[in-house]
Amino acid sequence: MSILEARKIHKRYGNKWNKQEVLRGIDIEVEKGEFVGIMGPSGSGKTTLLNVLSSIDKVTNGSIKIEGQEFTKMKEKQLAEFRKNHLGFIFQEYNLLDTLSVKENILLPLTIKKVTKKEAQNKFAAVAKELGILEVKDKYPGEISGGQKQRTSAARAFIHDPSIIFADEPTGALDSKSASDLLNKLGDLNEKRKATIVMVTHDPLAASYCSRVIFIKDGQIFTQLNKGDESRQTFFNDIIKTQGVLGGVQHEL
Amino acid sequence: MSFKQLIFRNLKKNLSNYYLYVFALVFSVALYFAFVTLQYDPSMDEVEGSIKGAAALRAGAVMLIAIIIVFLIYANNLFIKRRSKEIGLLQLVGLTKGKIFQILSVENMMLYFGSMLIGIFVGFSVSKLLMMILIKIMGINEVATLRFSVEALIQTAVVFVCIYVVIMAMNALFIKRQRILHLFQVTSKTEGKVNRVSVIGMLIGVLGIGLIAFGYYLSTRLFSGDFTELNALYFAMLTILGSVIVGTYLFYKGSVSFIFNMIRKKDNGYLSINKVLSLSSIMFRMKSNSILLTIITTVSALAIGLLSLTYISYYSTEKTAEESLPNHFSIPNEADAARFMDELEAAKIEYTEKKVDFHQVHADLSRIMETYDEENGSFNPGDATMVVISDEAVEGIDLSRNESIIVNFPDTLQQFMSLKETGQISLKGQAQTVTLNYKGLEDRNVLPSLLTLGGFPVAVVDQGVYQQLKEDMDESIQKESTVYVGVDVKDKGEIEEADKIFQELGFQENFGYSSRLYVSSTGKITMGLAMFLVGFFGLTFLITSGCILYFKQMDESEEEKGTYKILRKLGFTNKDLLNGIRVKQLFNFGIPLVVGLCHSYFAVKSGWFFFGTELWTPMIIVMVLYTLLYSIFGLLSVLYYKKVIKDSL
Ligand SMILES: Nc1ncnc2c1ncn2[C@@H]1O[C@H](COP(=O)(O)OP(=O)(O)OP(=O)(O)O)[C@@H](O)[C@H]1O
Ligand SMILES: [Mg+2]
């Protein structure tokens, strides 16, 4: 069953005289439990696509459904309701609140859902253990490493078991060790919790952790690669090749 | 791009930043100009002449300048901090610091003097209003007319040009000190590391609360007779002031974070949105804000305290007059009283007359004293000089030969001594001593306080005893007069006319002669001016401290934008966030206000009885008004946040 279904989405920026169409009719379908990567050259509209899919930005045209719920026409209040029940986020710049401890940051999504205290503590213990951040739970974001921050951010995205998790270049600010750490954990969670993840990335290595990678270019889907039963290494090579084609086309311009 | 264009573009682009600055400027100029216009207005001559208000007004003007300077410097600092990025960019593209300073100065000049013109215009309009208020509260019959005063204009211009120079100097210093790197960091830098709540912090907090409590305790003892020597009194006052102010500072530095942290710890990481936005954010900033908050608290406490005290005096002028003068007109001389009454009859003013015979005796009050500090007292309860009157002079009282009661007991005295319910007193003339059963206090005034040795209680005895004491009178302790005639005008509308007659006879100048109307209206003029000045400054304090807190919130909201963005992504609605912000503002504005109110309450409580007869009504009116006006700034901040939150995603 598909958890996310986007049809013919268009996104235009600008005013009457100075229009720029960033997304031009994209169709995407994501199945439950998939780990989807989105790649493409800079400026191709990846972030825009993710924002639109995750209800943070509005589409100009088209429809997007998550778990069968169409949200492109929802009001702000309904959207917030929708986000808190269905979505989780991990972003490049960590997006942690400096004034809250790691634990408080992670528990935030549960407080909106009015989960009982006991249940919250249990959920926290589980997710923090899975992501290896139990030791730092009482520290503040200013006192932990980038990798730990990003894992905190991931823990926060997972804790309320959302239908789908959106990640925009989650490894962008990490060194390769921390990056592969995080990706391994994401992969684990994807398998163990059957969590659905949509991740935008520049990095072929990061993309190789996905089960499917969608390439976009100039606001349209260029192609997509399925990992299938391939090893991560061959999938990685495929991605590099496709990226070469994409990049090459751009170079000719 | 030419230099001019650059400046012009900057101005246009930064208009949203400027409005705060412009507001601060217009407000300051208007305030100052209104005040100076008032000062130079010819119709104020009466005020200035009658009570030498000139000095008060001039001192007020100086004080106003001080407040305005602090306020404008603060606003300017915030303003330049916000623009530091832009300054850094200009520097990065190769403009010299000198050039940047020039751009800023020209820009500021246009803004500054533009606002000044508006401010002067606003100030002139406001001054007329102020004049009307002043005349109203002083109770003078005059019409508020105002002319545009050139002197006021010049004075305002000079003062603000000087402030402009100071501000520019500060900006020059700011630009000079900063390196490009710093300029970029100023706004992005959060205020230091997260402050962990340490044991030391906790101790500091406890010490703070202790100091405040000590100060409060001392203030309740201040006029209770513990400190009689003037030096000791001054020392005690300074100690109170010091310990409360330092305590407040430590309270903000330690206790608030500590208390909040305890609340937070209890939740074990599971914080509600309201707490996220209020507790954690306030805790995070408390340490660096503590000086500012201490200043604001002290200033508010000062303003509320002074306002309460002056309002107490103003509010009590009539009552005080009533208390010290039991009748409309007091004349301690029968012949003069007769003259006055003849005149009243001629003017067809109906009146009632009340004659009281009195004289001084030696009194032994030691057996009816409940509490009295003998060492430090101003009289000896075993041998005090006291006025005695007959029970026939007190309506509705008929005593037997061995009984006595006390009247004319002023409230002020109750602070220092209290009497037992019953007991015995002895009254002594030249040779004889009569001992009487004391039957209690009668809360009324029969004689004006001027005739009762400046407000000492009066003993009432049976007519027979009175005669006996009178025959045995000790001449050496008598004053000029032993008779009092009180005249009451029947129709209240005619009091004013009667007062005119009384003044024409020249009675008011003589000792012991007094018209209640005259006393209360001169009191009103003096107290009215004092209240106007204090009110003006109270309002200035209020508005400046409110503005500073508001500016601070604007700044904070800018820094917390990221937080709102994250929270909204997580699915919190605007409404959730706004509720959290409301709680935050409740604390932000509420904490200094509540602490300030507490401080001023204890300050007023310690010495209010020197100012008037009524504590609660005027104090509560002042406090409620202050709180209401102050809340406006809290509301404004919430509105501002509303916009920031809406734009955050
Ligand atoms: N708020 C906006 N207003 C106007 N144009 C925008 C806005 N956001 C993005 N764009 C434009 O849309 C295009 C796509 O931007 P987007 O951020 O989606 O690219 P991206 O694929 O994420 O690039 P990168 O890999 O560099 O992050 C860009 O040309 C950008 O200039
Ligand atoms: Mg991007």
PDB file of N, CA and C in Angstrom, chain B residues 481-530:
ATOM      1  N   SER B 481      -3.664  80.568  75.198  1.00  0.00           N
ATOM      2  CA  SER B 481      -5.113  80.517  75.165  1.00  0.00           C
ATOM      3  C   SER B 481      -5.661  79.327  75.942  1.00  0.00           C
ATOM      4  N   THR B 482      -6.785  79.547  76.614  1.00  0.00           N
ATOM      5  CA  THR B 482      -7.431  78.431  77.295  1.00  0.00           C
ATOM      6  C   THR B 482      -8.872  78.279  76.852  1.00  0.00           C
ATOM      7  N   VAL B 483      -9.162  78.913  75.725  1.00  0.00           N
ATOM      8  CA  VAL B 483     -10.512  78.735  75.193  1.00  0.00           C
ATOM      9  C   VAL B 483     -10.430  78.560  73.688  1.00  0.00           C
ATOM     10  N   TYR B 484     -11.332  77.711  73.205  1.00  0.00           N
ATOM     11  CA  TYR B 484     -11.346  77.474  71.770  1.00  0.00           C
ATOM     12  C   TYR B 484     -12.763  77.666  71.268  1.00  0.00           C
ATOM     13  N   VAL B 485     -12.914  78.436  70.183  1.00  0.00           N
ATOM     14  CA  VAL B 485     -14.223  78.581  69.575  1.00  0.00           C
ATOM     15  C   VAL B 485     -14.170  77.973  68.172  1.00  0.00           C
ATOM     16  N   GLY B 486     -14.973  76.955  67.928  1.00  0.00           N
ATOM     17  CA  GLY B 486     -15.056  76.361  66.596  1.00  0.00           C
ATOM     18  C   GLY B 486     -16.338  76.815  65.926  1.00  0.00           C
ATOM     19  N   VAL B 487     -16.251  77.271  64.693  1.00  0.00           N
ATOM     20  CA  VAL B 487     -17.434  77.729  63.985  1.00  0.00           C
ATOM     21  C   VAL B 487     -17.658  76.819  62.780  1.00  0.00           C
ATOM     22  N   ASP B 488     -18.878  76.283  62.677  1.00  0.00           N
ATOM     23  CA  ASP B 488     -19.216  75.469  61.514  1.00  0.00           C
ATOM     24  C   ASP B 488     -20.275  76.168  60.698  1.00  0.00           C
ATOM     25  N   VAL B 489     -20.050  76.250  59.386  1.00  0.00           N
ATOM     26  CA  VAL B 489     -21.040  76.864  58.516  1.00  0.00           C
ATOM     27  C   VAL B 489     -22.061  75.806  58.158  1.00  0.00           C
ATOM     28  N   LYS B 490     -23.349  76.179  58.240  1.00  0.00           N
ATOM     29  CA  LYS B 490     -24.386  75.160  58.060  1.00  0.00           C
ATOM     30  C   LYS B 490     -24.477  74.687  56.624  1.00  0.00           C
ATOM     31  N   ASP B 491     -24.492  75.645  55.711  1.00  0.00           N
ATOM     32  CA  ASP B 491     -24.648  75.289  54.301  1.00  0.00           C
ATOM     33  C   ASP B 491     -23.254  75.190  53.671  1.00  0.00           C
ATOM     34  N   LYS B 492     -22.939  73.991  53.216  1.00  0.00           N
ATOM     35  CA  LYS B 492     -21.577  73.763  52.695  1.00  0.00           C
ATOM     36  C   LYS B 492     -21.216  74.716  51.556  1.00  0.00           C
ATOM     37  N   GLY B 493     -22.259  75.125  50.815  1.00  0.00           N
ATOM     38  CA  GLY B 493     -22.021  76.022  49.687  1.00  0.00           C
ATOM     39  C   GLY B 493     -21.504  77.388  50.115  1.00  0.00           C
ATOM     40  N   GLU B 494     -21.711  77.713  51.391  1.00  0.00           N
ATOM     41  CA  GLU B 494     -21.321  79.054  51.831  1.00  0.00           C
ATOM     42  C   GLU B 494     -19.954  79.096  52.515  1.00  0.00           C
ATOM     43  N   ILE B 495     -19.316  77.920  52.587  1.00  0.00           N
ATOM     44  CA  ILE B 495     -18.017  77.871  53.274  1.00  0.00           C
ATOM     45  C   ILE B 495     -17.012  78.791  52.611  1.00  0.00           C
ATOM     46  N   GLU B 496     -17.073  78.792  51.278  1.00  0.00           N
ATOM     47  CA  GLU B 496     -16.090  79.592  50.554  1.00  0.00           C
ATOM     48  C   GLU B 496     -16.219  81.071  50.898  1.00  0.00           C
ATOM     49  N   GLU B 497     -17.487  81.513  50.974  1.00  0.00           N
ATOM     50  CA  GLU B 497     -17.742  82.920  51.299  1.00  0.00           C
ATOM     51  C   GLU B 497     -17.254  83.236  52.712  1.00  0.00           C
ATOM     52  N   ALA B 498     -17.562  82.302  53.614  1.00  0.00           N
ATOM     53  CA  ALA B 498     -17.137  82.481  54.997  1.00  0.00           C
ATOM     54  C   ALA B 498     -15.622  82.533  55.088  1.00  0.00           C
ATOM     55  N   ASP B 499     -14.973  81.711  54.273  1.00  0.00           N
ATOM     56  CA  ASP B 499     -13.517  81.693  54.270  1.00  0.00           C
ATOM     57  C   ASP B 499     -12.974  83.051  53.858  1.00  0.00           C
ATOM     58  N   LYS B 500     -13.676  83.691  52.886  1.00  0.00           N
ATOM     59  CA  LYS B 500     -13.243  85.010  52.430  1.00  0.00           C
ATOM     60  C   LYS B 500     -13.271  86.008  53.589  1.00  0.00           C
ATOM     61  N   ILE B 501     -14.342  85.948  54.344  1.00  0.00           N
ATOM     62  CA  ILE B 501     -14.462  86.849  55.498  1.00  0.00           C
ATOM     63  C   ILE B 501     -13.350  86.595  56.499  1.00  0.00           C
ATOM     64  N   PHE B 502     -13.112  85.311  56.732  1.00  0.00           N
ATOM     65  CA  PHE B 502     -12.074  84.915  57.679  1.00  0.00           C
ATOM     66  C   PHE B 502     -10.714  85.453  57.241  1.00  0.00           C
ATOM     67  N   GLN B 503     -10.457  85.354  55.934  1.00  0.00           N
ATOM     68  CA  GLN B 503      -9.169  85.840  55.429  1.00  0.00           C
ATOM     69  C   GLN B 503      -9.095  87.361  55.505  1.00  0.00           C
ATOM     70  N   GLU B 504     -10.238  88.021  55.214  1.00  0.00           N
ATOM     71  CA  GLU B 504     -10.234  89.489  55.256  1.00  0.00           C
ATOM     72  C   GLU B 504      -9.926  89.993  56.648  1.00  0.00           C
ATOM     73  N   LEU B 505     -10.372  89.271  57.644  1.00  0.00           N
ATOM     74  CA  LEU B 505     -10.073  89.652  59.020  1.00  0.00           C
ATOM     75  C   LEU B 505      -8.606  89.400  59.365  1.00  0.00           C
ATOM     76  N   GLY B 506      -7.921  88.718  58.475  1.00  0.00           N
ATOM     77  CA  GLY B 506      -6.492  88.465  58.685  1.00  0.00           C
ATOM     78  C   GLY B 506      -6.231  87.438  59.763  1.00  0.00           C
ATOM     79  N   PHE B 507      -7.216  86.575  60.035  1.00  0.00           N
ATOM     80  CA  PHE B 507      -7.080  85.638  61.136  1.00  0.00           C
ATOM     81  C   PHE B 507      -6.076  84.521  60.850  1.00  0.00           C
ATOM     82  N   GLN B 508      -6.017  84.111  59.564  1.00  0.00           N
ATOM     83  CA  GLN B 508      -5.247  82.917  59.241  1.00  0.00           C
ATOM     84  C   GLN B 508      -3.796  83.008  59.723  1.00  0.00           C
ATOM     85  N   GLU B 509      -3.294  84.278  59.763  1.00  0.00           N
ATOM     86  CA  GLU B 509      -1.884  84.414  60.129  1.00  0.00           C
ATOM     87  C   GLU B 509      -1.612  84.135  61.609  1.00  0.00           C
ATOM     88  N   ASN B 510      -2.595  84.314  62.452  1.00  0.00           N
ATOM     89  CA  ASN B 510      -2.352  84.171  63.893  1.00  0.00           C
ATOM     90  C   ASN B 510      -2.206  82.722  64.310  1.00  0.00           C
ATOM     91  N   PHE B 511      -1.447  82.515  65.366  1.00  0.00           N
ATOM     92  CA  PHE B 511      -1.245  81.148  65.833  1.00  0.00           C
ATOM     93  C   PHE B 511      -2.551  80.559  66.353  1.00  0.00           C
ATOM     94  N   GLY B 512      -2.854  79.355  65.881  1.00  0.00           N
ATOM     95  CA  GLY B 512      -4.039  78.669  66.379  1.00  0.00           C
ATOM     96  C   GLY B 512      -5.303  79.022  65.628  1.00  0.00           C
ATOM     97  N   TYR B 513      -5.261  80.077  64.815  1.00  0.00           N
ATOM     98  CA  TYR B 513      -6.422  80.451  64.016  1.00  0.00           C
ATOM     99  C   TYR B 513      -6.316  79.706  62.708  1.00  0.00           C
ATOM    100  N   SER B 514      -7.417  79.096  62.276  1.00  0.00           N
ATOM    101  CA  SER B 514      -7.292  78.376  61.016  1.00  0.00           C
ATOM    102  C   SER B 514      -8.624  78.147  60.336  1.00  0.00           C
ATOM    103  N   SER B 515      -8.584  78.192  58.993  1.00  0.00           N
ATOM    104  CA  SER B 515      -9.767  77.850  58.215  1.00  0.00           C
ATOM    105  C   SER B 515      -9.467  76.534  57.529  1.00  0.00           C
ATOM    106  N   ARG B 516     -10.361  75.572  57.700  1.00  0.00           N
ATOM    107  CA  ARG B 516     -10.098  74.249  57.175  1.00  0.00           C
ATOM    108  C   ARG B 516     -10.003  74.264  55.651  1.00  0.00           C
ATOM    109  N   LEU B 517     -10.893  75.059  55.036  1.00  0.00           N
ATOM    110  CA  LEU B 517     -10.881  75.139  53.589  1.00  0.00           C
ATOM    111  C   LEU B 517      -9.539  75.652  53.092  1.00  0.00           C
ATOM    112  N   TYR B 518      -9.054  76.688  53.769  1.00  0.00           N
ATOM    113  CA  TYR B 518      -7.784  77.275  53.360  1.00  0.00           C
ATOM    114  C   TYR B 518      -6.663  76.250  53.482  1.00  0.00           C
ATOM    115  N   VAL B 519      -6.621  75.566  54.612  1.00  0.00           N
ATOM    116  CA  VAL B 519      -5.554  74.586  54.845  1.00  0.00           C
ATOM    117  C   VAL B 519      -5.606  73.469  53.804  1.00  0.00           C
ATOM    118  N   SER B 520      -6.824  72.977  53.525  1.00  0.00           N
ATOM    119  CA  SER B 520      -6.864  71.855  52.595  1.00  0.00           C
ATOM    120  C   SER B 520      -6.588  72.318  51.170  1.00  0.00           C
ATOM    121  N   SER B 521      -6.984  73.546  50.810  1.00  0.00           N
ATOM    122  CA  SER B 521      -6.706  73.929  49.426  1.00  0.00           C
ATOM    123  C   SER B 521      -5.246  74.314  49.213  1.00  0.00           C
ATOM    124  N   THR B 522      -4.603  74.917  50.210  1.00  0.00           N
ATOM    125  CA  THR B 522      -3.162  75.150  50.022  1.00  0.00           C
ATOM    126  C   THR B 522      -2.421  73.815  50.003  1.00  0.00           C
ATOM    127  N   GLY B 523      -2.888  72.908  50.829  1.00  0.00           N
ATOM    128  CA  GLY B 523      -2.294  71.560  50.813  1.00  0.00           C
ATOM    129  C   GLY B 523      -2.435  70.937  49.447  1.00  0.00           C
ATOM    130  N   LYS B 524      -3.594  71.164  48.847  1.00  0.00           N
ATOM    131  CA  LYS B 524      -3.827  70.565  47.534  1.00  0.00           C
ATOM    132  C   LYS B 524      -2.899  71.142  46.483  1.00  0.00           C
ATOM    133  N   ILE B 525      -2.625  72.437  46.578  1.00  0.00           N
ATOM    134  CA  ILE B 525      -1.730  73.027  45.579  1.00  0.00           C
ATOM    135  C   ILE B 525      -0.338  72.422  45.703  1.00  0.00           C
ATOM    136  N   THR B 526       0.165  72.368  46.932  1.00  0.00           N
ATOM    137  CA  THR B 526       1.497  71.800  47.127  1.00  0.00           C
ATOM    138  C   THR B 526       1.531  70.342  46.701  1.00  0.00           C
ATOM    139  N   MET B 527       0.590  69.591  47.246  1.00  0.00           N
ATOM    140  CA  MET B 527       0.593  68.161  46.965  1.00  0.00           C
ATOM    141  C   MET B 527       0.270  67.892  45.509  1.00  0.00           C
ATOM    142  N   GLY B 528      -0.564  68.761  44.942  1.00  0.00           N
ATOM    143  CA  GLY B 528      -0.921  68.601  43.536  1.00  0.00           C
ATOM    144  C   GLY B 528       0.307  68.715  42.650  1.00  0.00           C
ATOM    145  N   LEU B 529       1.126  69.704  42.896  1.00  0.00           N
ATOM    146  CA  LEU B 529       2.330  69.865  42.087  1.00  0.00           C
ATOM    147  C   LEU B 529       3.259  68.675  42.293  1.00  0.00           C
ATOM    148  N   ALA B 530       3.418  68.298  43.567  1.00  0.00           N
ATOM    149  CA  ALA B 530       4.290  67.152  43.845  1.00  0.00           C
ATOM    150  C   ALA B 530       3.773  65.923  43.118  1.00  0.00           C
TER     151      ALA B 530
END
